[in-house]
GROMACS .gro file of C-alpha atoms in nm:
model
  474
    1UNK     CA    1   0.875  11.992  -0.666
    2UNK     CA    2   1.008  11.807  -0.967
    3UNK     CA    3   1.299  12.047  -0.992
    4UNK     CA    4   1.385  11.994  -0.627
    5UNK     CA    5   1.391  11.617  -0.660
    6UNK     CA    6   1.593  11.614  -0.982
    7UNK     CA    7   1.851  11.880  -0.907
    8UNK     CA    8   1.934  11.790  -0.544
    9UNK     CA    9   2.034  11.422  -0.556
   10UNK     CA   10   2.126  11.429  -0.927
   11UNK     CA   11   2.489  11.345  -0.867
   12UNK     CA   12   2.399  11.057  -0.640
   13UNK     CA   13   2.155  10.921  -0.894
   14UNK     CA   14   2.415  10.940  -1.169
   15UNK     CA   15   2.659  10.751  -0.947
   16UNK     CA   16   2.392  10.494  -0.864
   17UNK     CA   17   2.309  10.442  -1.231
   18UNK     CA   18   2.679  10.389  -1.305
   19UNK     CA   19   2.701  10.134  -1.026
   20UNK     CA   20   2.390   9.954  -1.146
   21UNK     CA   21   2.532   9.943  -1.498
   22UNK     CA   22   2.861   9.805  -1.368
   23UNK     CA   23   2.680   9.529  -1.175
   24UNK     CA   24   2.467   9.447  -1.477
   25UNK     CA   25   2.770   9.419  -1.703
   26UNK     CA   26   2.945   9.205  -1.444
   27UNK     CA   27   2.653   8.968  -1.413
   28UNK     CA   28   2.600   8.946  -1.786
   29UNK     CA   29   2.962   8.927  -1.894
   30UNK     CA   30   2.994   8.626  -2.126
   31UNK     CA   31   3.358   8.576  -2.037
   32UNK     CA   32   3.297   8.560  -1.663
   33UNK     CA   33   3.384   8.219  -1.522
   34UNK     CA   34   3.140   8.093  -1.262
   35UNK     CA   35   3.289   7.924  -0.959
   36UNK     CA   36   3.231   7.551  -0.962
   37UNK     CA   37   3.083   7.398  -0.644
   38UNK     CA   38   3.333   7.111  -0.649
   39UNK     CA   39   3.622   7.351  -0.712
   40UNK     CA   40   3.506   7.557  -0.413
   41UNK     CA   41   3.497   7.244  -0.195
   42UNK     CA   42   3.844   7.131  -0.304
   43UNK     CA   43   3.984   7.479  -0.247
   44UNK     CA   44   3.830   7.479   0.102
   45UNK     CA   45   4.004   7.148   0.176
   46UNK     CA   46   4.343   7.317   0.146
   47UNK     CA   47   4.248   7.652   0.297
   48UNK     CA   48   3.995   7.614   0.578
   49UNK     CA   49   4.172   7.626   0.919
   50UNK     CA   50   3.896   7.426   1.092
   51UNK     CA   51   3.947   7.137   0.853
   52UNK     CA   52   4.326   7.174   0.878
   53UNK     CA   53   4.297   7.125   1.255
   54UNK     CA   54   4.083   6.814   1.202
   55UNK     CA   55   4.339   6.680   0.953
   56UNK     CA   56   4.619   6.731   1.204
   57UNK     CA   57   4.412   6.555   1.474
   58UNK     CA   58   4.359   6.267   1.231
   59UNK     CA   59   4.735   6.238   1.179
   60UNK     CA   60   4.783   6.232   1.555
   61UNK     CA   61   4.517   5.963   1.590
   62UNK     CA   62   4.692   5.747   1.332
   63UNK     CA   63   4.977   5.697   1.581
   64UNK     CA   64   4.751   5.570   1.859
   65UNK     CA   65   4.708   5.221   1.710
   66UNK     CA   66   5.086   5.185   1.696
   67UNK     CA   67   5.106   5.295   2.060
   68UNK     CA   68   4.845   5.034   2.151
   69UNK     CA   69   5.048   4.760   1.980
   70UNK     CA   70   5.365   4.878   2.152
   71UNK     CA   71   5.210   4.829   2.497
   72UNK     CA   72   5.226   4.452   2.453
   73UNK     CA   73   5.572   4.433   2.303
   74UNK     CA   74   5.879   4.356   2.515
   75UNK     CA   75   6.072   4.643   2.672
   76UNK     CA   76   6.448   4.642   2.708
   77UNK     CA   77   6.626   4.858   2.966
   78UNK     CA   78   7.001   4.914   3.006
   79UNK     CA   79   7.106   5.006   3.358
   80UNK     CA   80   7.433   5.146   3.489
   81UNK     CA   81   7.540   5.344   3.791
   82UNK     CA   82   7.817   5.428   4.031
   83UNK     CA   83   7.841   5.581   4.378
   84UNK     CA   84   7.947   5.538   4.738
   85UNK     CA   85   7.855   5.193   4.864
   86UNK     CA   86   7.883   4.969   5.165
   87UNK     CA   87   7.882   4.591   5.184
   88UNK     CA   88   7.830   4.346   5.470
   89UNK     CA   89   7.839   3.988   5.349
   90UNK     CA   90   7.829   3.687   5.586
   91UNK     CA   91   7.835   3.330   5.455
   92UNK     CA   92   7.794   3.029   5.692
   93UNK     CA   93   7.806   2.655   5.632
   94UNK     CA   94   7.994   2.687   5.304
   95UNK     CA   95   8.209   2.411   5.158
   96UNK     CA   96   8.571   2.514   5.135
   97UNK     CA   97   8.867   2.334   4.982
   98UNK     CA   98   9.210   2.453   4.874
   99UNK     CA   99   9.545   2.285   4.802
  100UNK     CA  100   9.742   2.249   5.119
  101UNK     CA  101   9.447   2.343   5.338
  102UNK     CA  102   9.227   2.043   5.303
  103UNK     CA  103   8.850   2.086   5.289
  104UNK     CA  104   8.577   2.188   5.526
  105UNK     CA  105   8.198   2.160   5.505
  106UNK     CA  106   8.120   2.427   5.764
  107UNK     CA  107   8.329   2.720   5.649
  108UNK     CA  108   8.238   3.084   5.724
  109UNK     CA  109   8.326   3.388   5.513
  110UNK     CA  110   8.276   3.751   5.613
  111UNK     CA  111   8.327   4.055   5.391
  112UNK     CA  112   8.278   4.410   5.516
  113UNK     CA  113   8.339   4.727   5.314
  114UNK     CA  114   8.281   5.076   5.453
  115UNK     CA  115   8.282   5.387   5.236
  116UNK     CA  116   8.357   5.192   4.925
  117UNK     CA  117   8.294   5.273   4.557
  118UNK     CA  118   8.031   5.066   4.388
  119UNK     CA  119   7.933   5.032   4.022
  120UNK     CA  120   7.662   4.838   3.850
  121UNK     CA  121   7.579   4.755   3.489
  122UNK     CA  122   7.299   4.536   3.366
  123UNK     CA  123   7.023   4.473   3.115
  124UNK     CA  124   6.659   4.380   3.178
  125UNK     CA  125   6.396   4.250   2.937
  126UNK     CA  126   6.025   4.249   3.027
  127UNK     CA  127   5.741   4.096   2.825
  128UNK     CA  128   5.387   4.157   2.957
  129UNK     CA  129   5.177   3.841   2.971
  130UNK     CA  130   4.872   3.949   3.168
  131UNK     CA  131   4.781   4.303   3.274
  132UNK     CA  132   4.418   4.412   3.295
  133UNK     CA  133   4.497   4.780   3.322
  134UNK     CA  134   4.743   4.764   3.033
  135UNK     CA  135   4.479   4.593   2.819
  136UNK     CA  136   4.224   4.863   2.905
  137UNK     CA  137   4.479   5.132   2.821
  138UNK     CA  138   4.544   4.961   2.488
  139UNK     CA  139   4.172   4.961   2.410
  140UNK     CA  140   4.150   5.331   2.501
  141UNK     CA  141   4.427   5.411   2.256
  142UNK     CA  142   4.246   5.224   1.979
  143UNK     CA  143   3.924   5.408   2.067
  144UNK     CA  144   4.119   5.733   2.045
  145UNK     CA  145   4.229   5.638   1.694
  146UNK     CA  146   3.866   5.571   1.599
  147UNK     CA  147   3.764   5.906   1.747
  148UNK     CA  148   4.025   6.086   1.538
  149UNK     CA  149   3.908   5.905   1.224
  150UNK     CA  150   3.543   5.980   1.299
  151UNK     CA  151   3.615   6.346   1.376
  152UNK     CA  152   3.807   6.382   1.050
  153UNK     CA  153   3.526   6.222   0.850
  154UNK     CA  154   3.271   6.449   1.018
  155UNK     CA  155   3.491   6.752   0.947
  156UNK     CA  156   3.489   6.662   0.577
  157UNK     CA  157   3.110   6.640   0.571
  158UNK     CA  158   3.078   6.961   0.771
  159UNK     CA  159   3.308   7.138   0.525
  160UNK     CA  160   3.097   7.016   0.232
  161UNK     CA  161   2.786   7.156   0.398
  162UNK     CA  162   2.950   7.489   0.487
  163UNK     CA  163   3.085   7.522   0.133
  164UNK     CA  164   2.740   7.461  -0.015
  165UNK     CA  165   2.577   7.703   0.230
  166UNK     CA  166   2.819   7.985   0.152
  167UNK     CA  167   2.811   7.909  -0.220
  168UNK     CA  168   2.432   7.936  -0.232
  169UNK     CA  169   2.437   8.241  -0.002
  170UNK     CA  170   2.638   8.426  -0.264
  171UNK     CA  171   2.425   8.292  -0.550
  172UNK     CA  172   2.105   8.407  -0.376
  173UNK     CA  173   2.254   8.753  -0.310
  174UNK     CA  174   2.330   8.786  -0.681
  175UNK     CA  175   1.976   8.677  -0.765
  176UNK     CA  176   1.826   8.922  -0.519
  177UNK     CA  177   2.039   9.202  -0.662
  178UNK     CA  178   1.935   9.109  -1.016
  179UNK     CA  179   1.567   9.120  -0.923
  180UNK     CA  180   1.604   9.453  -0.745
  181UNK     CA  181   1.780   9.599  -1.048
  182UNK     CA  182   1.505   9.469  -1.272
  183UNK     CA  183   1.245   9.630  -1.046
  184UNK     CA  184   1.443   9.953  -1.031
  185UNK     CA  185   1.464   9.966  -1.409
  186UNK     CA  186   1.085   9.917  -1.439
  187UNK     CA  187   1.010  10.170  -1.165
  188UNK     CA  188   1.245  10.425  -1.323
  189UNK     CA  189   1.058  10.390  -1.651
  190UNK     CA  190   0.727  10.426  -1.467
  191UNK     CA  191   0.861  10.731  -1.284
  192UNK     CA  192   0.968  10.897  -1.610
  193UNK     CA  193   0.635  10.815  -1.775
  194UNK     CA  194   0.441  10.948  -1.475
  195UNK     CA  195   0.636  11.273  -1.482
  196UNK     CA  196   0.579  11.315  -1.856
  197UNK     CA  197   0.209  11.241  -1.829
  198UNK     CA  198   0.177  11.473  -1.529
  199UNK     CA  199   0.320  11.753  -1.741
  200UNK     CA  200   0.056  11.678  -2.001
  201UNK     CA  201  -0.213  11.674  -1.734
  202UNK     CA  202  -0.293  11.309  -1.803
  203UNK     CA  203  -0.183  11.174  -1.460
  204UNK     CA  204  -0.206  11.311  -1.107
  205UNK     CA  205   0.101  11.415  -0.909
  206UNK     CA  206   0.039  11.121  -0.675
  207UNK     CA  207   0.161  10.884  -0.950
  208UNK     CA  208   0.491  11.072  -0.958
  209UNK     CA  209   0.522  11.059  -0.580
  210UNK     CA  210   0.443  10.687  -0.569
  211UNK     CA  211   0.696  10.601  -0.839
  212UNK     CA  212   0.962  10.822  -0.683
  213UNK     CA  213   0.908  10.677  -0.336
  214UNK     CA  214   0.925  10.321  -0.470
  215UNK     CA  215   1.243  10.400  -0.666
  216UNK     CA  216   1.410  10.547  -0.359
  217UNK     CA  217   1.312  10.244  -0.155
  218UNK     CA  218   1.454  10.008  -0.417
  219UNK     CA  219   1.779  10.202  -0.427
  220UNK     CA  220   1.809  10.159  -0.052
  221UNK     CA  221   1.746   9.785  -0.092
  222UNK     CA  222   2.005   9.776  -0.368
  223UNK     CA  223   2.274   9.926  -0.151
  224UNK     CA  224   2.187   9.692   0.135
  225UNK     CA  225   2.191   9.390  -0.097
  226UNK     CA  226   2.525   9.493  -0.245
  227UNK     CA  227   2.670   9.516   0.105
  228UNK     CA  228   2.523   9.176   0.194
  229UNK     CA  229   2.664   9.028  -0.127
  230UNK     CA  230   3.010   9.158  -0.045
  231UNK     CA  231   2.997   9.011   0.304
  232UNK     CA  232   2.888   8.675   0.167
  233UNK     CA  233   3.163   8.688  -0.095
  234UNK     CA  234   3.417   8.753   0.179
  235UNK     CA  235   3.282   8.459   0.381
  236UNK     CA  236   3.316   8.228   0.079
  237UNK     CA  237   3.662   8.365  -0.001
  238UNK     CA  238   3.770   8.309   0.362
  239UNK     CA  239   3.657   7.949   0.334
  240UNK     CA  240   3.811   7.872  -0.005
  241UNK     CA  241   4.094   8.121  -0.041
  242UNK     CA  242   3.965   8.205  -0.390
  243UNK     CA  243   3.927   8.565  -0.516
  244UNK     CA  244   3.587   8.728  -0.473
  245UNK     CA  245   3.569   8.790  -0.849
  246UNK     CA  246   3.538   8.413  -0.902
  247UNK     CA  247   3.192   8.420  -0.745
  248UNK     CA  248   3.024   8.584  -1.045
  249UNK     CA  249   2.738   8.382  -1.195
  250UNK     CA  250   2.708   8.105  -0.938
  251UNK     CA  251   2.448   7.846  -1.027
  252UNK     CA  252   2.117   7.811  -0.845
  253UNK     CA  253   1.915   7.487  -0.838
  254UNK     CA  254   1.625   7.483  -1.083
  255UNK     CA  255   1.459   7.146  -1.018
  256UNK     CA  256   1.346   6.937  -0.724
  257UNK     CA  257   1.482   6.609  -0.586
  258UNK     CA  258   1.289   6.300  -0.678
  259UNK     CA  259   1.079   6.098  -0.433
  260UNK     CA  260   1.346   5.826  -0.438
  261UNK     CA  261   1.606   6.081  -0.327
  262UNK     CA  262   1.387   6.191  -0.035
  263UNK     CA  263   1.308   5.834   0.073
  264UNK     CA  264   1.110   5.725   0.377
  265UNK     CA  265   1.157   5.897   0.711
  266UNK     CA  266   1.167   5.565   0.900
  267UNK     CA  267   1.462   5.447   0.688
  268UNK     CA  268   1.653   5.767   0.754
  269UNK     CA  269   1.584   5.755   1.127
  270UNK     CA  270   1.702   5.395   1.154
  271UNK     CA  271   2.027   5.477   0.978
  272UNK     CA  272   2.086   5.801   1.165
  273UNK     CA  273   2.025   5.642   1.508
  274UNK     CA  274   2.362   5.467   1.473
  275UNK     CA  275   2.552   5.649   1.199
  276UNK     CA  276   2.502   6.014   1.286
  277UNK     CA  277   2.846   6.169   1.360
  278UNK     CA  278   2.731   6.301   1.698
  279UNK     CA  279   2.595   5.957   1.791
  280UNK     CA  280   2.916   5.783   1.687
  281UNK     CA  281   3.122   6.034   1.885
  282UNK     CA  282   2.905   5.973   2.193
  283UNK     CA  283   2.937   5.594   2.149
  284UNK     CA  284   3.317   5.620   2.139
  285UNK     CA  285   3.320   5.839   2.450
  286UNK     CA  286   3.108   5.578   2.628
  287UNK     CA  287   3.345   5.299   2.525
  288UNK     CA  288   3.642   5.502   2.648
  289UNK     CA  289   3.502   5.557   2.998
  290UNK     CA  290   3.393   5.191   3.012
  291UNK     CA  291   3.756   5.092   2.960
  292UNK     CA  292   3.858   5.340   3.230
  293UNK     CA  293   3.616   5.168   3.471
  294UNK     CA  294   3.755   4.830   3.365
  295UNK     CA  295   4.102   4.932   3.484
  296UNK     CA  296   3.989   4.943   3.847
  297UNK     CA  297   3.701   4.697   3.831
  298UNK     CA  298   3.879   4.429   4.037
  299UNK     CA  299   3.994   4.487   4.393
  300UNK     CA  300   4.311   4.294   4.318
  301UNK     CA  301   4.455   4.332   3.970
  302UNK     CA  302   4.765   4.115   3.932
  303UNK     CA  303   5.016   4.159   3.650
  304UNK     CA  304   5.226   3.877   3.510
  305UNK     CA  305   5.545   3.944   3.313
  306UNK     CA  306   5.820   3.738   3.159
  307UNK     CA  307   6.141   3.888   3.300
  308UNK     CA  308   6.500   3.828   3.192
  309UNK     CA  309   6.785   4.020   3.347
  310UNK     CA  310   7.163   4.005   3.369
  311UNK     CA  311   7.397   4.232   3.564
  312UNK     CA  312   7.743   4.284   3.707
  313UNK     CA  313   7.814   4.460   4.037
  314UNK     CA  314   8.151   4.562   4.174
  315UNK     CA  315   8.227   4.721   4.513
  316UNK     CA  316   8.579   4.825   4.608
  317UNK     CA  317   8.689   4.944   4.951
  318UNK     CA  318   8.890   5.259   5.007
  319UNK     CA  319   9.152   5.392   5.247
  320UNK     CA  320   9.235   5.126   5.510
  321UNK     CA  321   8.992   4.868   5.369
  322UNK     CA  322   9.113   4.717   5.043
  323UNK     CA  323   8.845   4.449   5.020
  324UNK     CA  324   8.645   4.417   4.701
  325UNK     CA  325   8.343   4.223   4.587
  326UNK     CA  326   8.231   4.126   4.239
  327UNK     CA  327   7.899   3.969   4.151
  328UNK     CA  328   7.755   3.862   3.817
  329UNK     CA  329   7.390   3.764   3.815
  330UNK     CA  330   7.146   3.637   3.556
  331UNK     CA  331   6.781   3.537   3.577
  332UNK     CA  332   6.491   3.449   3.350
  333UNK     CA  333   6.144   3.364   3.468
  334UNK     CA  334   5.789   3.479   3.535
  335UNK     CA  335   5.717   3.761   3.775
  336UNK     CA  336   5.385   3.819   3.953
  337UNK     CA  337   5.297   4.160   4.094
  338UNK     CA  338   4.993   4.217   4.313
  339UNK     CA  339   4.938   4.583   4.412
  340UNK     CA  340   4.744   4.627   4.735
  341UNK     CA  341   4.496   4.914   4.763
  342UNK     CA  342   4.551   5.000   5.126
  343UNK     CA  343   4.462   5.370   5.087
  344UNK     CA  344   4.129   5.329   4.901
  345UNK     CA  345   4.244   5.526   4.598
  346UNK     CA  346   4.167   5.244   4.356
  347UNK     CA  347   3.810   5.210   4.476
  348UNK     CA  348   3.760   5.587   4.457
  349UNK     CA  349   3.886   5.593   4.097
  350UNK     CA  350   3.651   5.309   4.010
  351UNK     CA  351   3.352   5.492   4.158
  352UNK     CA  352   3.446   5.798   3.956
  353UNK     CA  353   3.470   5.593   3.637
  354UNK     CA  354   3.133   5.429   3.698
  355UNK     CA  355   2.973   5.771   3.740
  356UNK     CA  356   3.131   5.882   3.414
  357UNK     CA  357   2.990   5.573   3.240
  358UNK     CA  358   2.641   5.674   3.354
  359UNK     CA  359   2.703   6.028   3.229
  360UNK     CA  360   2.833   5.906   2.891
  361UNK     CA  361   2.531   5.678   2.846
  362UNK     CA  362   2.297   5.971   2.909
  363UNK     CA  363   2.493   6.182   2.660
  364UNK     CA  364   2.460   5.904   2.402
  365UNK     CA  365   2.083   5.894   2.451
  366UNK     CA  366   2.070   6.272   2.416
  367UNK     CA  367   2.281   6.259   2.098
  368UNK     CA  368   2.042   6.005   1.945
  369UNK     CA  369   1.742   6.222   2.033
  370UNK     CA  370   1.904   6.534   1.889
  371UNK     CA  371   2.011   6.354   1.571
  372UNK     CA  372   1.659   6.216   1.529
  373UNK     CA  373   1.509   6.563   1.577
  374UNK     CA  374   1.747   6.714   1.321
  375UNK     CA  375   1.674   6.430   1.078
  376UNK     CA  376   1.300   6.488   1.104
  377UNK     CA  377   1.349   6.860   1.043
  378UNK     CA  378   1.572   6.800   0.739
  379UNK     CA  379   1.345   6.531   0.594
  380UNK     CA  380   1.036   6.747   0.642
  381UNK     CA  381   1.228   7.035   0.489
  382UNK     CA  382   1.282   6.825   0.178
  383UNK     CA  383   0.936   6.669   0.153
  384UNK     CA  384   0.739   6.979   0.251
  385UNK     CA  385   0.981   7.201   0.064
  386UNK     CA  386   0.911   7.007  -0.253
  387UNK     CA  387   0.542   7.096  -0.227
  388UNK     CA  388   0.633   7.451  -0.132
  389UNK     CA  389   0.853   7.491  -0.439
  390UNK     CA  390   0.575   7.359  -0.662
  391UNK     CA  391   0.336   7.615  -0.515
  392UNK     CA  392   0.590   7.896  -0.544
  393UNK     CA  393   0.660   7.807  -0.907
  394UNK     CA  394   0.286   7.842  -0.975
  395UNK     CA  395   0.289   8.170  -0.784
  396UNK     CA  396   0.571   8.299  -1.004
  397UNK     CA  397   0.371   8.218  -1.318
  398UNK     CA  398   0.062   8.383  -1.172
  399UNK     CA  399   0.254   8.694  -1.063
  400UNK     CA  400   0.410   8.728  -1.408
  401UNK     CA  401   0.068   8.694  -1.569
  402UNK     CA  402  -0.069   8.951  -1.325
  403UNK     CA  403   0.220   9.186  -1.407
  404UNK     CA  404   0.154   9.160  -1.781
  405UNK     CA  405  -0.216   9.223  -1.725
  406UNK     CA  406  -0.144   9.519  -1.499
  407UNK     CA  407   0.087   9.674  -1.756
  408UNK     CA  408  -0.184   9.640  -2.019
  409UNK     CA  409  -0.444   9.774  -1.780
  410UNK     CA  410  -0.230  10.077  -1.696
  411UNK     CA  411  -0.182  10.153  -2.062
  412UNK     CA  412  -0.559  10.167  -2.116
  413UNK     CA  413  -0.625  10.343  -1.787
  414UNK     CA  414  -0.779  10.055  -1.592
  415UNK     CA  415  -0.483  10.024  -1.351
  416UNK     CA  416  -0.288  10.287  -1.161
  417UNK     CA  417   0.086  10.336  -1.134
  418UNK     CA  418   0.067  10.202  -0.780
  419UNK     CA  419  -0.099   9.885  -0.911
  420UNK     CA  420   0.186   9.838  -1.156
  421UNK     CA  421   0.452   9.900  -0.891
  422UNK     CA  422   0.289   9.651  -0.657
  423UNK     CA  423   0.270   9.392  -0.935
  424UNK     CA  424   0.640   9.443  -1.013
  425UNK     CA  425   0.728   9.401  -0.645
  426UNK     CA  426   0.513   9.089  -0.606
  427UNK     CA  427   0.662   8.927  -0.916
  428UNK     CA  428   1.019   8.987  -0.795
  429UNK     CA  429   0.934   8.867  -0.444
  430UNK     CA  430   0.782   8.546  -0.584
  431UNK     CA  431   1.091   8.473  -0.792
  432UNK     CA  432   1.324   8.532  -0.497
  433UNK     CA  433   1.109   8.314  -0.270
  434UNK     CA  434   1.119   8.035  -0.530
  435UNK     CA  435   1.499   8.052  -0.556
  436UNK     CA  436   1.534   8.050  -0.177
  437UNK     CA  437   1.298   7.754  -0.141
  438UNK     CA  438   1.489   7.552  -0.403
  439UNK     CA  439   1.818   7.622  -0.227
  440UNK     CA  440   1.668   7.527   0.110
  441UNK     CA  441   1.548   7.192  -0.025
  442UNK     CA  442   1.898   7.113  -0.154
  443UNK     CA  443   2.064   7.217   0.172
  444UNK     CA  444   1.816   7.007   0.372
  445UNK     CA  445   1.913   6.713   0.154
  446UNK     CA  446   2.281   6.770   0.230
  447UNK     CA  447   2.207   6.804   0.602
  448UNK     CA  448   2.013   6.478   0.599
  449UNK     CA  449   2.300   6.304   0.420
  450UNK     CA  450   2.546   6.445   0.676
  451UNK     CA  451   2.336   6.312   0.965
  452UNK     CA  452   2.331   5.970   0.799
  453UNK     CA  453   2.708   5.976   0.748
  454UNK     CA  454   2.683   5.962   0.368
  455UNK     CA  455   2.771   6.322   0.277
  456UNK     CA  456   3.089   6.293   0.072
  457UNK     CA  457   3.251   6.428  -0.242
  458UNK     CA  458   3.069   6.193  -0.486
  459UNK     CA  459   2.736   6.315  -0.348
  460UNK     CA  460   2.845   6.675  -0.384
  461UNK     CA  461   2.966   6.598  -0.735
  462UNK     CA  462   2.618   6.476  -0.831
  463UNK     CA  463   2.470   6.802  -0.708
  464UNK     CA  464   2.735   7.000  -0.893
  465UNK     CA  465   2.669   6.811  -1.217
  466UNK     CA  466   2.298   6.875  -1.177
  467UNK     CA  467   2.362   7.245  -1.124
  468UNK     CA  468   2.564   7.257  -1.444
  469UNK     CA  469   2.293   7.074  -1.630
  470UNK     CA  470   2.028   7.309  -1.494
  471UNK     CA  471   1.862   7.056  -1.265
  472UNK     CA  472   1.954   6.977  -0.905
  473UNK     CA  473   1.907   6.628  -0.762
  474UNK     CA  474   2.101   6.571  -0.435
   0.00000   0.00000   0.00000
C-alpha cells in the first residue's frame, strides 16, 4: 500500500513541493516590496474606469453653473434675409408740402409693389427681467451641478472602499495560503513519522491513512487557495493597473479600533440621515422635480423682457413696376408675453410633475431608511466585531496551547495522530478567523464613514499608517 501511494503520484508530489517552496520563498523574500494601501488607492484614481466616468461627469457638471448664469444674461441676435416680396402701403391724412406745390393737411400716398425683391437686416437685444420658467430652469441647472459634485465625491469614497476591500482580499488569501502551507508541512512530518513508526510496529496503519488523507485534503485546499489568490490579485490589478507581483506581503490589521472611533450609534444615525450619499442624491432629485413642477405651477406665466431692436428693410419692384420702399426702424422698451394654455398641455405637464414630486419624496424616505439600516449593520459590525476579535484572539492562544499539549501527548503516547492533525487544523482555522474578523471590523469602519460622507484620503491614510505600524485604527 505504501509503495502504491509513493510511486504513483510521486511526480505530482515533487511538483507540489516545488510550488510550495516557491510560494514560501516569495512570501518570505526580504527584498519583496509590499504594496502600500495609499499607493493602491492613488493608482486606482488614474486607472479605474468607473471613477474616470465619474470624473468626466463632474467636469460636465462644472459647466452647468455657467449655463445657469447665462440664462439671465442679455442675448444679441443679428438678422438678415432676402427674397420675393410684395408691398401694399396706403397712407391717409398725411401732411404734405413741397416747393411750388404748396401744402396740404389731408394728403394720401399709395405704394404697391408686386413680385418685388425684398431684403432685411437688423439687430435685436433681449434682456430677461421676469420669467418663472427660466428661473426654474436655472435652478435645475444648479441642482445638476450639485448632483455632479455629489456623484464625484461619492465615487471617490466608493473607490476607497473598493480598494480597501480588494487589498484585504489579497492579503487574506496570502494568509490563508501561509496557514495551509504550515499545516501541510506539519502533516507531512506526521505522515513520515507515522510511516516510519508503522514499519517499526509502533503505530497502526490507520495513523498512516489519516495523515495521508489529511495531507491530500490540504493539497487540494492549497491549489484552490492559490487559484483564489490569483483571481483576487487580478481584481486588484484591474482596479489599480499595478503588476500582480506588487501584491506580495500586504499588511493585515493587528489591532482593534478604539471606543472613540466606534462612537455612539445615535450620533452616526443623525449624521447619516442627511449626509449619506444616497440620501443627498435623493434630496437633489426631489429638488429637481420640484423646480419642474414650479415651471407650470401658475395657469398664466407671463414673461417680461427688455427689448431693443434696430433694422432696415428695402423692397424694390421688378419688371413694369419700378417702385421701391425703404424703412429704417428702431425701438427700445419692455415687452410682456402671456402664453395661453388653450390645449391643456401646461396643466397636464404640471400634473405629471406633481406626481414625480410625490415619487421623489417616497424615494428620499426609502433612501434614508436604507442608509439607516446599513449604518446600523456597519456600526454593529464594528462594536460586535470588536468583542468577536477579542474572543477569537483568546481562541488562537487556546488552540496554540492545545496544539503544543497535543504534540507532547502524542510523543508520550497519550494522543493519536488524528488528535494532532485536528489540533493543527483548529489552530490554523482560529488564526484565519481572527485575521478575517479584524479585516471585517476595519471594512465596517470604512463603510460607516462612507455612509456618513467622511470617507476620504486622510482617513485612509490613517488606516495605512496604522497598518505600517502594526496597529489599525480607522
